[in-house]
Short mmCIF file of C-alpha atoms and ligand atoms in Angstrom, two decimals:
data_model
loop_
_atom_site.label_atom_id
_atom_site.label_comp_id
_atom_site.label_asym_id
_atom_site.label_seq_id
_atom_site.Cartn_x
_atom_site.Cartn_y
_atom_site.Cartn_z
CA UNK A 1 21.78 18.38 -5.03
CA UNK A 2 19.57 21.07 -3.60
CA UNK A 3 16.60 20.03 -1.50
CA UNK A 4 13.39 20.63 -3.36
CA UNK A 5 11.40 23.65 -2.46
CA UNK A 6 7.93 22.46 -3.39
CA UNK A 7 5.77 22.41 -0.28
CA UNK A 8 2.13 21.72 0.21
CA UNK A 9 0.66 24.99 1.28
CA UNK A 10 -2.02 23.47 3.44
CA UNK A 11 -2.37 20.65 5.87
CA UNK A 12 -5.29 19.46 3.90
CA UNK A 13 -3.19 18.97 0.78
CA UNK A 14 -0.74 16.83 2.66
CA UNK A 15 -3.41 14.65 4.26
CA UNK A 16 -5.14 14.09 0.98
CA UNK A 17 -1.98 12.88 -0.64
CA UNK A 18 -0.87 10.72 2.26
CA UNK A 19 -4.27 9.19 2.92
CA UNK A 20 -4.79 8.82 -0.81
CA UNK A 21 -1.59 6.83 -1.08
CA UNK A 22 -2.35 4.65 1.92
CA UNK A 23 -5.89 3.99 0.77
CA UNK A 24 -6.15 1.64 -2.17
CA UNK A 25 -6.37 -1.96 -3.21
CA UNK A 26 -4.44 -2.82 -0.07
CA UNK A 27 -7.53 -2.09 2.01
CA UNK A 28 -10.27 -3.52 -0.17
CA UNK A 29 -8.57 -6.24 -2.12
CA UNK A 30 -5.57 -7.43 -0.13
CA UNK A 31 -6.66 -7.07 3.48
CA UNK A 32 -9.80 -9.27 3.31
CA UNK A 33 -8.04 -11.97 1.34
CA UNK A 34 -5.02 -12.12 3.64
CA UNK A 35 -7.27 -12.20 6.71
CA UNK A 36 -9.32 -15.03 5.22
CA UNK A 37 -6.17 -16.88 4.30
CA UNK A 38 -4.78 -16.57 7.82
CA UNK A 39 -7.70 -17.73 9.86
CA UNK A 40 -9.63 -14.53 10.64
CA UNK A 41 -9.94 -12.70 13.98
CA UNK A 42 -6.64 -13.60 15.57
CA UNK A 43 -4.82 -12.32 12.52
CA UNK A 44 -6.83 -9.10 12.58
CA UNK A 45 -5.87 -8.69 16.24
CA UNK A 46 -2.17 -9.04 15.48
CA UNK A 47 -2.50 -6.78 12.49
CA UNK A 48 -4.08 -4.00 14.56
CA UNK A 49 -1.44 -4.34 17.27
CA UNK A 50 1.28 -4.06 14.64
CA UNK A 51 -0.26 -0.91 13.18
CA UNK A 52 0.64 0.72 16.51
CA UNK A 53 3.92 -1.05 17.17
CA UNK A 54 5.43 -0.99 13.69
CA UNK A 55 3.22 0.99 11.34
CA UNK A 56 3.02 4.28 13.20
CA UNK A 57 6.68 4.45 14.26
CA UNK A 58 7.90 3.67 10.74
CA UNK A 59 5.41 6.02 9.14
CA UNK A 60 6.48 8.85 11.42
CA UNK A 61 10.12 8.01 10.67
CA UNK A 62 9.72 8.07 6.90
CA UNK A 63 7.79 11.34 6.95
CA UNK A 64 10.38 12.86 9.25
CA UNK A 65 13.25 11.78 6.99
CA UNK A 66 11.58 13.50 4.04
CA UNK A 67 10.62 16.62 5.95
CA UNK A 68 14.05 17.11 7.48
CA UNK A 69 16.14 16.35 4.40
CA UNK A 70 13.73 17.79 1.86
CA UNK A 71 14.50 15.02 -0.59
CA UNK A 72 13.39 11.61 -1.85
CA UNK A 73 14.65 8.41 -0.33
CA UNK A 74 17.67 7.59 -2.51
CA UNK A 75 19.34 10.98 -2.22
CA UNK A 76 18.28 11.31 1.42
CA UNK A 77 20.01 8.05 2.24
CA UNK A 78 22.91 8.51 -0.14
CA UNK A 79 24.01 11.81 1.24
CA UNK A 80 24.39 10.16 4.63
CA UNK A 81 27.92 8.92 4.31
CA UNK A 82 29.03 11.82 2.18
CA UNK A 83 29.25 14.73 4.53
CA UNK A 84 32.82 16.08 4.61
CA UNK A 85 34.76 14.56 7.44
CA UNK A 86 32.05 11.99 8.02
CA UNK A 87 34.51 9.16 8.31
CA UNK A 88 36.60 10.83 10.97
CA UNK A 89 33.67 12.28 12.84
CA UNK A 90 31.66 9.07 13.03
CA UNK A 91 34.31 6.47 13.47
CA UNK A 92 35.05 3.80 10.92
CA UNK A 93 32.44 1.21 11.88
CA UNK A 94 29.58 3.63 11.86
CA UNK A 95 30.82 5.18 8.63
CA UNK A 96 30.84 1.83 6.85
CA UNK A 97 27.38 0.89 8.09
CA UNK A 98 26.14 4.25 6.90
CA UNK A 99 27.57 3.71 3.45
CA UNK A 100 25.82 0.35 3.30
CA UNK A 101 22.54 1.76 4.50
CA UNK A 102 22.85 4.57 2.03
CA UNK A 103 22.21 2.06 -0.73
CA UNK A 104 18.84 0.98 0.70
CA UNK A 105 17.01 3.57 -1.37
CA UNK A 106 17.70 1.55 -4.51
CA UNK A 107 16.08 -1.51 -3.04
CA UNK A 108 13.04 0.60 -2.21
CA UNK A 109 12.69 1.67 -5.82
CA UNK A 110 13.13 -1.82 -7.24
CA UNK A 111 10.38 -2.99 -4.89
CA UNK A 112 8.18 -0.13 -6.01
CA UNK A 113 8.36 -1.19 -9.64
CA UNK A 114 7.88 -4.90 -8.92
CA UNK A 115 4.82 -4.17 -6.81
CA UNK A 116 3.40 -1.73 -9.32
CA UNK A 117 3.61 -4.53 -11.89
CA UNK A 118 1.06 -6.76 -10.18
CA UNK A 119 -0.85 -3.85 -8.65
CA UNK A 120 -1.54 -2.92 -12.27
CA UNK A 121 -2.79 -6.41 -13.05
CA UNK A 122 -5.31 -6.22 -10.20
CA UNK A 123 -6.25 -2.69 -11.28
CA UNK A 124 -6.94 -4.24 -14.68
CA UNK A 125 -9.38 -6.66 -13.00
CA UNK A 126 -11.19 -3.69 -11.49
CA UNK A 127 -11.33 -2.08 -14.91
CA UNK A 128 -12.81 -5.27 -16.36
CA UNK A 129 -15.63 -5.29 -13.81
CA UNK A 130 -16.25 -1.61 -14.37
CA UNK A 131 -16.61 -2.15 -18.12
CA UNK A 132 -18.79 -5.22 -17.63
CA UNK A 133 -21.16 -3.46 -15.25
CA UNK A 134 -21.38 -0.55 -17.67
CA UNK A 135 -22.26 -2.85 -20.54
CA UNK A 136 -24.99 -4.53 -18.49
CA UNK A 137 -26.43 -1.24 -17.37
CA UNK A 138 -26.37 0.47 -20.74
CA UNK A 139 -27.29 -2.42 -22.99
CA UNK A 140 -29.44 -4.26 -20.51
CA UNK A 141 -27.57 -7.52 -20.50
CA UNK A 142 -27.76 -9.68 -17.39
CA UNK A 143 -24.80 -9.36 -15.09
CA UNK A 144 -23.50 -12.79 -14.22
CA UNK A 145 -20.71 -12.30 -11.66
CA UNK A 146 -19.40 -15.83 -12.03
CA UNK A 147 -19.09 -15.79 -15.77
CA UNK A 148 -17.62 -12.27 -15.80
CA UNK A 149 -14.93 -13.45 -13.43
CA UNK A 150 -14.34 -16.69 -15.34
CA UNK A 151 -13.85 -14.82 -18.62
CA UNK A 152 -11.25 -12.65 -16.96
CA UNK A 153 -9.36 -15.39 -15.18
CA UNK A 154 -9.23 -17.73 -18.17
CA UNK A 155 -7.97 -15.06 -20.49
CA UNK A 156 -4.43 -14.01 -19.69
CA UNK A 157 -4.12 -11.86 -22.80
CA UNK A 158 -7.19 -9.89 -21.78
CA UNK A 159 -5.53 -9.29 -18.41
CA UNK A 160 -2.36 -8.18 -20.11
CA UNK A 161 -4.31 -5.79 -22.31
CA UNK A 162 -6.10 -4.31 -19.27
CA UNK A 163 -2.76 -3.98 -17.48
CA UNK A 164 -1.37 -2.18 -20.50
CA UNK A 165 -4.31 0.23 -20.60
CA UNK A 166 -3.93 0.92 -16.90
CA UNK A 167 -0.19 1.53 -17.09
CA UNK A 168 -0.70 3.78 -20.10
CA UNK A 169 -3.13 5.94 -18.13
CA UNK A 170 -0.76 6.06 -15.17
CA UNK A 171 2.11 6.99 -17.45
CA UNK A 172 0.21 9.79 -19.16
CA UNK A 173 -0.77 11.28 -15.83
CA UNK A 174 2.77 11.15 -14.48
CA UNK A 175 4.42 12.50 -17.65
CA UNK A 176 2.06 15.41 -17.95
CA UNK A 177 2.22 16.14 -14.26
CA UNK A 178 -1.53 15.69 -13.82
CA UNK A 179 -1.11 14.19 -10.36
CA UNK A 180 -2.72 17.21 -8.81
CA UNK A 181 -5.75 16.68 -11.02
CA UNK A 182 -6.05 13.04 -10.09
CA UNK A 183 -5.49 13.88 -6.46
CA UNK A 184 -8.45 16.20 -6.52
CA UNK A 185 -10.52 13.43 -8.14
CA UNK A 186 -9.46 10.99 -5.47
CA UNK A 187 -10.32 13.52 -2.81
CA UNK A 188 -13.74 14.23 -4.26
CA UNK A 189 -14.58 10.59 -4.74
CA UNK A 190 -13.17 9.34 -1.46
CA UNK A 191 -16.12 10.52 0.65
CA UNK A 192 -18.57 9.03 -1.86
CA UNK A 193 -16.68 5.78 -1.82
CA UNK A 194 -16.47 5.64 1.95
CA UNK A 195 -20.17 6.25 2.35
CA UNK A 196 -20.78 3.55 -0.20
CA UNK A 197 -18.52 0.99 1.45
CA UNK A 198 -20.16 1.70 4.81
CA UNK A 199 -23.59 1.35 3.19
CA UNK A 200 -22.62 -1.96 1.61
CA UNK A 201 -21.17 -3.15 4.89
CA UNK A 202 -24.52 -2.43 6.54
CA UNK A 203 -26.27 -4.29 3.73
CA UNK A 204 -23.94 -7.26 4.30
CA UNK A 205 -24.72 -7.17 8.00
CA UNK A 206 -28.37 -7.77 7.20
CA UNK A 207 -27.51 -11.12 5.61
CA UNK A 208 -28.16 -14.28 7.57
CA UNK A 209 -24.52 -15.23 7.51
CA UNK A 210 -23.39 -12.00 9.14
CA UNK A 211 -23.23 -13.19 12.75
CA UNK A 212 -20.98 -16.06 11.87
CA UNK A 213 -18.96 -13.92 9.50
CA UNK A 214 -18.32 -11.31 12.18
CA UNK A 215 -17.28 -14.03 14.52
CA UNK A 216 -14.77 -15.27 11.99
CA UNK A 217 -13.54 -11.77 11.25
CA UNK A 218 -13.34 -10.29 14.72
CA UNK A 219 -13.23 -13.05 17.32
CA UNK A 220 -9.59 -13.88 17.95
CA UNK A 221 -9.21 -17.64 17.84
CA UNK A 222 -5.47 -17.93 18.35
CA UNK A 223 -5.40 -21.58 17.43
CA UNK A 224 -5.88 -20.45 13.84
CA UNK A 225 -2.49 -18.77 13.73
CA UNK A 226 0.52 -20.35 12.11
CA UNK A 227 4.19 -19.50 12.47
CA UNK A 228 3.93 -17.44 9.29
CA UNK A 229 1.10 -15.22 10.58
CA UNK A 230 3.30 -12.61 12.26
CA UNK A 231 5.37 -12.04 9.13
CA UNK A 232 2.25 -11.78 7.01
CA UNK A 233 0.73 -9.21 9.33
CA UNK A 234 3.96 -7.20 9.22
CA UNK A 235 3.83 -7.32 5.42
CA UNK A 236 0.22 -6.17 5.28
CA UNK A 237 0.95 -3.26 7.63
CA UNK A 238 3.84 -2.12 5.41
CA UNK A 239 1.86 -2.54 2.22
CA UNK A 240 -1.28 -0.79 3.33
CA UNK A 241 0.56 2.15 4.90
CA UNK A 242 2.92 2.39 1.91
CA UNK A 243 5.99 1.79 4.09
CA UNK A 244 9.28 0.53 2.74
CA UNK A 245 8.69 2.13 -0.65
CA UNK A 246 10.21 5.49 0.00
CA UNK A 247 6.85 7.02 -0.88
CA UNK A 248 6.24 8.54 2.51
CA UNK A 249 9.76 10.00 2.46
CA UNK A 250 8.88 11.84 -0.72
CA UNK A 251 5.59 13.03 0.79
CA UNK A 252 7.38 14.15 3.92
CA UNK A 253 9.68 16.23 1.75
CA UNK A 254 6.68 18.10 0.38
CA UNK A 255 5.22 18.65 3.83
CA UNK A 256 4.88 22.18 5.11
CA UNK A 257 6.53 23.24 8.36
CA UNK A 258 3.17 23.64 10.01
CA UNK A 259 2.11 20.01 9.78
CA UNK A 260 3.22 17.92 12.73
CA UNK A 261 4.83 14.65 11.67
CA UNK A 262 3.73 12.50 14.65
CA UNK A 263 0.15 13.72 14.48
CA UNK A 264 0.05 13.09 10.74
CA UNK A 265 1.44 9.58 11.13
CA UNK A 266 -1.08 8.80 13.81
CA UNK A 267 -4.06 10.02 11.82
CA UNK A 268 -3.12 8.38 8.56
CA UNK A 269 -2.55 5.01 10.24
CA UNK A 270 -5.84 5.10 12.17
CA UNK A 271 -7.87 6.16 9.20
CA UNK A 272 -6.37 3.51 6.96
CA UNK A 273 -7.06 0.74 9.47
CA UNK A 274 -10.67 1.81 9.88
CA UNK A 275 -11.22 1.54 6.15
CA UNK A 276 -9.77 -1.97 6.11
CA UNK A 277 -12.03 -3.04 8.95
CA UNK A 278 -15.14 -1.75 7.20
CA UNK A 279 -14.05 -3.55 4.02
CA UNK A 280 -13.86 -6.76 6.03
CA UNK A 281 -17.36 -6.30 7.41
CA UNK A 282 -18.59 -5.75 3.86
CA UNK A 283 -16.96 -8.81 2.37
CA UNK A 284 -17.03 -11.58 4.96
CA UNK A 285 -20.78 -12.16 5.22
CA UNK A 286 -20.77 -12.68 1.45
CA UNK A 287 -18.10 -15.32 1.32
CA UNK A 288 -18.65 -17.26 4.47
CA UNK A 289 -19.42 -20.56 2.80
CA UNK A 290 -16.28 -20.59 0.74
CA UNK A 291 -13.87 -19.63 3.54
CA UNK A 292 -11.35 -22.23 4.43
CA UNK A 293 -11.28 -23.78 0.99
CA UNK A 294 -8.08 -22.14 -0.09
CA UNK A 295 -8.81 -18.44 -0.31
CA UNK A 296 -7.52 -16.79 -3.47
CA UNK A 297 -6.66 -13.18 -4.39
CA UNK A 298 -9.93 -13.16 -6.30
CA UNK A 299 -11.93 -12.90 -3.04
CA UNK A 300 -13.09 -9.31 -3.55
CA UNK A 301 -14.24 -10.07 -7.08
CA UNK A 302 -16.05 -13.22 -6.03
CA UNK A 303 -18.03 -11.48 -3.34
CA UNK A 304 -18.96 -7.84 -3.82
CA UNK A 305 -20.42 -8.15 -7.35
CA UNK A 306 -23.08 -10.49 -5.94
CA UNK A 307 -24.38 -7.65 -3.80
CA UNK A 308 -25.17 -5.71 -6.96
CA UNK A 309 -26.24 -8.54 -9.23
CA UNK A 310 -29.23 -9.46 -7.10
CA UNK A 311 -31.00 -6.16 -7.05
CA UNK A 312 -32.82 -4.09 -9.63
CA UNK A 313 -30.62 -1.22 -10.72
CA UNK A 314 -27.71 -2.90 -8.96
CA UNK A 315 -25.59 -2.46 -12.07
CA UNK A 316 -25.50 1.26 -11.43
CA UNK A 317 -24.31 0.74 -7.90
CA UNK A 318 -21.74 -1.65 -9.34
CA UNK A 319 -20.56 1.00 -11.76
CA UNK A 320 -20.13 3.57 -9.02
CA UNK A 321 -18.37 1.10 -6.73
CA UNK A 322 -15.88 -0.12 -9.32
CA UNK A 323 -15.37 3.38 -10.65
CA UNK A 324 -14.42 4.65 -7.20
CA UNK A 325 -12.25 1.60 -6.61
CA UNK A 326 -10.55 2.16 -9.93
CA UNK A 327 -9.82 5.80 -9.16
CA UNK A 328 -8.31 4.72 -5.83
CA UNK A 329 -6.18 2.10 -7.61
CA UNK A 330 -5.15 4.68 -10.19
CA UNK A 331 -4.14 7.12 -7.46
CA UNK A 332 -2.02 4.48 -5.75
CA UNK A 333 -0.41 3.37 -9.01
CA UNK A 334 0.47 6.96 -9.78
CA UNK A 335 2.03 7.26 -6.32
CA UNK A 336 4.12 4.15 -6.94
CA UNK A 337 5.33 5.25 -10.36
CA UNK A 338 5.90 8.79 -9.15
CA UNK A 339 8.13 7.51 -6.34
CA UNK A 340 10.31 5.65 -8.82
CA UNK A 341 10.43 8.59 -11.20
CA UNK A 342 11.20 11.17 -8.52
CA UNK A 343 14.13 9.08 -7.35
CA UNK A 344 15.41 8.35 -10.82
CA UNK A 345 15.38 12.05 -11.60
CA UNK A 346 17.16 13.08 -8.46
CA UNK A 347 19.91 10.54 -8.90
CA UNK A 348 20.49 10.82 -12.64
CA UNK A 349 20.09 13.48 -15.24
CA UNK A 350 17.14 11.67 -16.81
CA UNK A 351 14.27 13.78 -18.05
CA UNK A 352 10.91 13.34 -16.41
CA UNK A 353 9.28 11.88 -19.51
CA UNK A 354 12.15 9.47 -20.19
CA UNK A 355 12.22 8.29 -16.58
CA UNK A 356 8.46 7.74 -16.63
CA UNK A 357 8.38 5.84 -19.89
CA UNK A 358 11.32 3.63 -18.95
CA UNK A 359 9.80 2.80 -15.54
CA UNK A 360 6.38 2.07 -17.02
CA UNK A 361 7.89 -0.19 -19.67
CA UNK A 362 9.84 -2.11 -17.05
CA UNK A 363 6.57 -2.59 -15.13
CA UNK A 364 4.70 -3.77 -18.18
CA UNK A 365 7.43 -6.24 -18.94
CA UNK A 366 7.42 -7.62 -15.39
CA UNK A 367 3.60 -7.68 -15.35
CA UNK A 368 3.47 -10.39 -18.00
CA UNK A 369 4.03 -13.04 -15.35
CA UNK A 370 1.27 -12.04 -12.89
CA UNK A 371 -1.10 -11.28 -15.79
CA UNK A 372 -0.80 -14.81 -17.07
CA UNK A 373 -0.89 -16.36 -13.60
CA UNK A 374 -4.55 -17.40 -13.66
CA UNK A 375 -4.49 -18.77 -17.21
CA UNK A 376 -1.34 -19.93 -18.98
CA UNK A 377 0.58 -20.25 -15.72
CA UNK A 378 -2.38 -21.58 -13.72
CA UNK A 379 -0.74 -24.87 -12.89
CA UNK A 380 2.67 -23.46 -12.15
CA UNK A 381 3.54 -23.40 -8.48
CA UNK A 382 6.38 -21.72 -6.64
CA UNK A 383 7.06 -23.62 -3.43
CA UNK A 384 3.52 -25.01 -3.62
CA UNK A 385 1.91 -21.59 -4.02
CA UNK A 386 0.27 -20.21 -7.19
CA UNK A 387 2.40 -17.66 -9.03
CA UNK A 388 0.49 -14.47 -8.15
CA UNK A 389 0.31 -15.27 -4.45
CA UNK A 390 3.95 -16.33 -4.34
CA UNK A 391 4.98 -13.09 -6.02
CA UNK A 392 2.83 -10.96 -3.76
CA UNK A 393 4.04 -12.89 -0.71
CA UNK A 394 7.72 -12.61 -1.55
CA UNK A 395 7.59 -8.87 -2.12
CA UNK A 396 5.20 -7.89 0.64
CA UNK A 397 6.06 -10.34 3.40
CA UNK A 398 9.81 -10.45 2.87
CA UNK A 399 11.26 -7.56 0.96
CA UNK A 400 9.04 -4.72 2.22
CA UNK A 401 9.73 -5.31 5.92
CA UNK A 402 13.46 -5.49 5.21
CA UNK A 403 13.44 -2.21 3.29
CA UNK A 404 11.21 -0.60 5.91
CA UNK A 405 13.68 -1.55 8.65
CA UNK A 406 16.63 -0.27 6.62
CA UNK A 407 14.92 3.06 6.01
CA UNK A 408 14.05 3.36 9.69
CA UNK A 409 17.72 2.98 10.55
CA UNK A 410 18.59 5.67 8.03
CA UNK A 411 16.14 7.90 9.89
CA UNK A 412 17.86 7.23 13.19
CA UNK A 413 21.35 7.86 11.88
CA UNK A 414 20.65 10.63 9.43
CA UNK A 415 18.50 12.99 11.45
CA UNK A 416 19.89 14.91 14.31
CA UNK A 417 18.42 13.72 17.60
CA UNK A 418 17.50 17.23 18.59
CA UNK A 419 15.47 17.59 15.41
CA UNK A 420 13.76 14.27 15.98
CA UNK A 421 12.82 15.38 19.45
CA UNK A 422 11.62 18.74 18.27
CA UNK A 423 9.06 17.17 15.96
CA UNK A 424 7.43 15.58 18.96
CA UNK A 425 7.80 18.38 21.43
CA UNK A 426 6.25 20.97 19.20
CA UNK A 427 2.93 19.28 19.92
CA UNK A 428 1.92 19.83 23.54
CA UNK A 429 0.01 16.56 23.88
CA UNK A 430 2.99 14.57 22.68
CA UNK A 431 5.41 16.26 25.02
CA UNK A 432 3.16 15.38 27.91
CA UNK A 433 2.92 11.77 27.02
CA UNK A 434 6.65 11.41 26.54
CA UNK A 435 5.87 9.95 23.20
CA UNK A 436 9.25 10.81 21.80
CA UNK A 437 10.97 8.27 24.03
CA UNK A 438 8.40 5.62 23.11
CA UNK A 439 8.80 6.33 19.44
CA UNK A 440 12.57 6.09 19.64
CA UNK A 441 12.34 2.84 21.48
CA UNK A 442 9.90 1.47 18.92
CA UNK A 443 11.86 2.48 15.84
CA UNK A 444 15.19 1.48 17.30
CA UNK A 445 14.45 -1.84 18.94
CA UNK A 446 10.85 -2.98 19.04
CA UNK A 447 9.74 -2.59 15.43
CA UNK A 448 12.93 -3.98 13.85
CA UNK A 449 12.85 -6.89 16.30
CA UNK A 450 9.23 -7.69 15.47
CA UNK A 451 9.97 -7.51 11.74
CA UNK A 452 12.94 -9.79 12.14
CA UNK A 453 10.98 -12.23 14.25
CA UNK A 454 8.25 -12.27 11.63
CA UNK A 455 10.78 -13.05 8.92
CA UNK A 456 12.44 -15.81 10.88
CA UNK A 457 9.14 -17.43 11.88
CA UNK A 458 8.11 -17.52 8.25
CA UNK A 459 11.12 -19.67 7.49
CA UNK A 460 9.88 -22.44 9.77
N1 LIG B 1 -0.97 1.58 0.35
C1 LIG B 1 -1.52 1.33 -0.94
C2 LIG B 1 -2.74 0.43 -0.80
O1 LIG B 1 -3.15 0.13 0.26
C3 LIG B 1 -0.54 0.67 -1.86
C4 LIG B 1 0.76 1.33 -1.93
C5 LIG B 1 1.91 0.84 -1.48
C6 LIG B 1 1.06 2.62 -2.46
N2 LIG B 1 2.91 1.69 -1.71
C7 LIG B 1 2.43 2.79 -2.30
C8 LIG B 1 0.32 3.60 -3.03
C9 LIG B 1 3.05 3.93 -2.73
C10 LIG B 1 0.94 4.78 -3.45
C11 LIG B 1 2.29 4.94 -3.30
O2 LIG B 1 -3.29 0.02 -1.78
#
């Protein structure tokens, strides 16, 4: 298989795509709810530390794997054990471990599809709010956030319909190769959205509850942590930076020579964390009273709409907010489906359209369970946890870190050390700071150890 030749001509193109994939429901929907569920500030503290200790090293690794091999994750990993004479050259033990690792790409793709399934359900929720705000604005009905949410949560078939509509849109874009078009939409809307989220955060700060909310959100009270907190922070870091999916490997393979991998990893991670923090400032003052009473994945939808419902003309702000959020969710969903499709195409002879339709259908089929989780399956519990949270938790807090660690080991074994070093030393600042050695230490020992510790502690 020949490495692909497509390259982003500009740095800007690469950043847009990478930031666009990192930025999504993970920042606005998942981050606040996981923080609330895990006791606030201390969790945020751990999360931020892990962005540096795990997120950046892994992100740099995945991008590097793509850039150096020029291919998506399955072929990049699979070719590892296949070089002629590999067995003799590497010794038997190393050869066998390589062959095992070379299968990790498949796990990445399975995870991609399973996550896209419930990501689509939540995107459907966003769509519902967008439609509802539009109806209120255009036909002058009152917007009642509580009843809008209740209608959605009690109606599993409505959720399934919305999920279907969302997946259909995603599929059309991917089949027709409109990603570039959507990317340019995401890029145009992103500044608008960011300004808006910052504006809403400021508005939230003017609420009476804001002092206490900020205290909850930012003051690290370590007594709030449980043994599971570390693993959950690891999961959130992987999810929000799109690590362990193989996505960043694909992006790395499109990267032009001129873009420095370490610098890119650093910027994307910082930017993504800032957005999450602002989202927290926006949401927490609104939900202070209900914190601690079993926070649900509905947190975003229970809070932000109230900001708009109170004010005259607020529906319009609501429309813009949910429209931007929907475009971000759409962009991320496209990234997830595209990752699966790119890998399917490079490993089999499947046509693009066939691969896309098959993947989307698999997602829709899997999505039935999360879509019905707040209605028909409301009383079902998996290990004492509601279905949607259990599903999200299993994939994000368990499987993602494992895949991310496996991919990081592929990076270490697959890429020549001199090439790894070169990526760092081509940037003068990095050479000075001896960052290469730190990165190698992190990706080899520190990050895998932290991931493993997080997994083990979750078992307790
Ligand atoms: N990081 C995205 C978010 O925060 C979600 C995501 C995970 C993603 N993996 C991805 C998006 C792959 C695009 C491609 O919402």
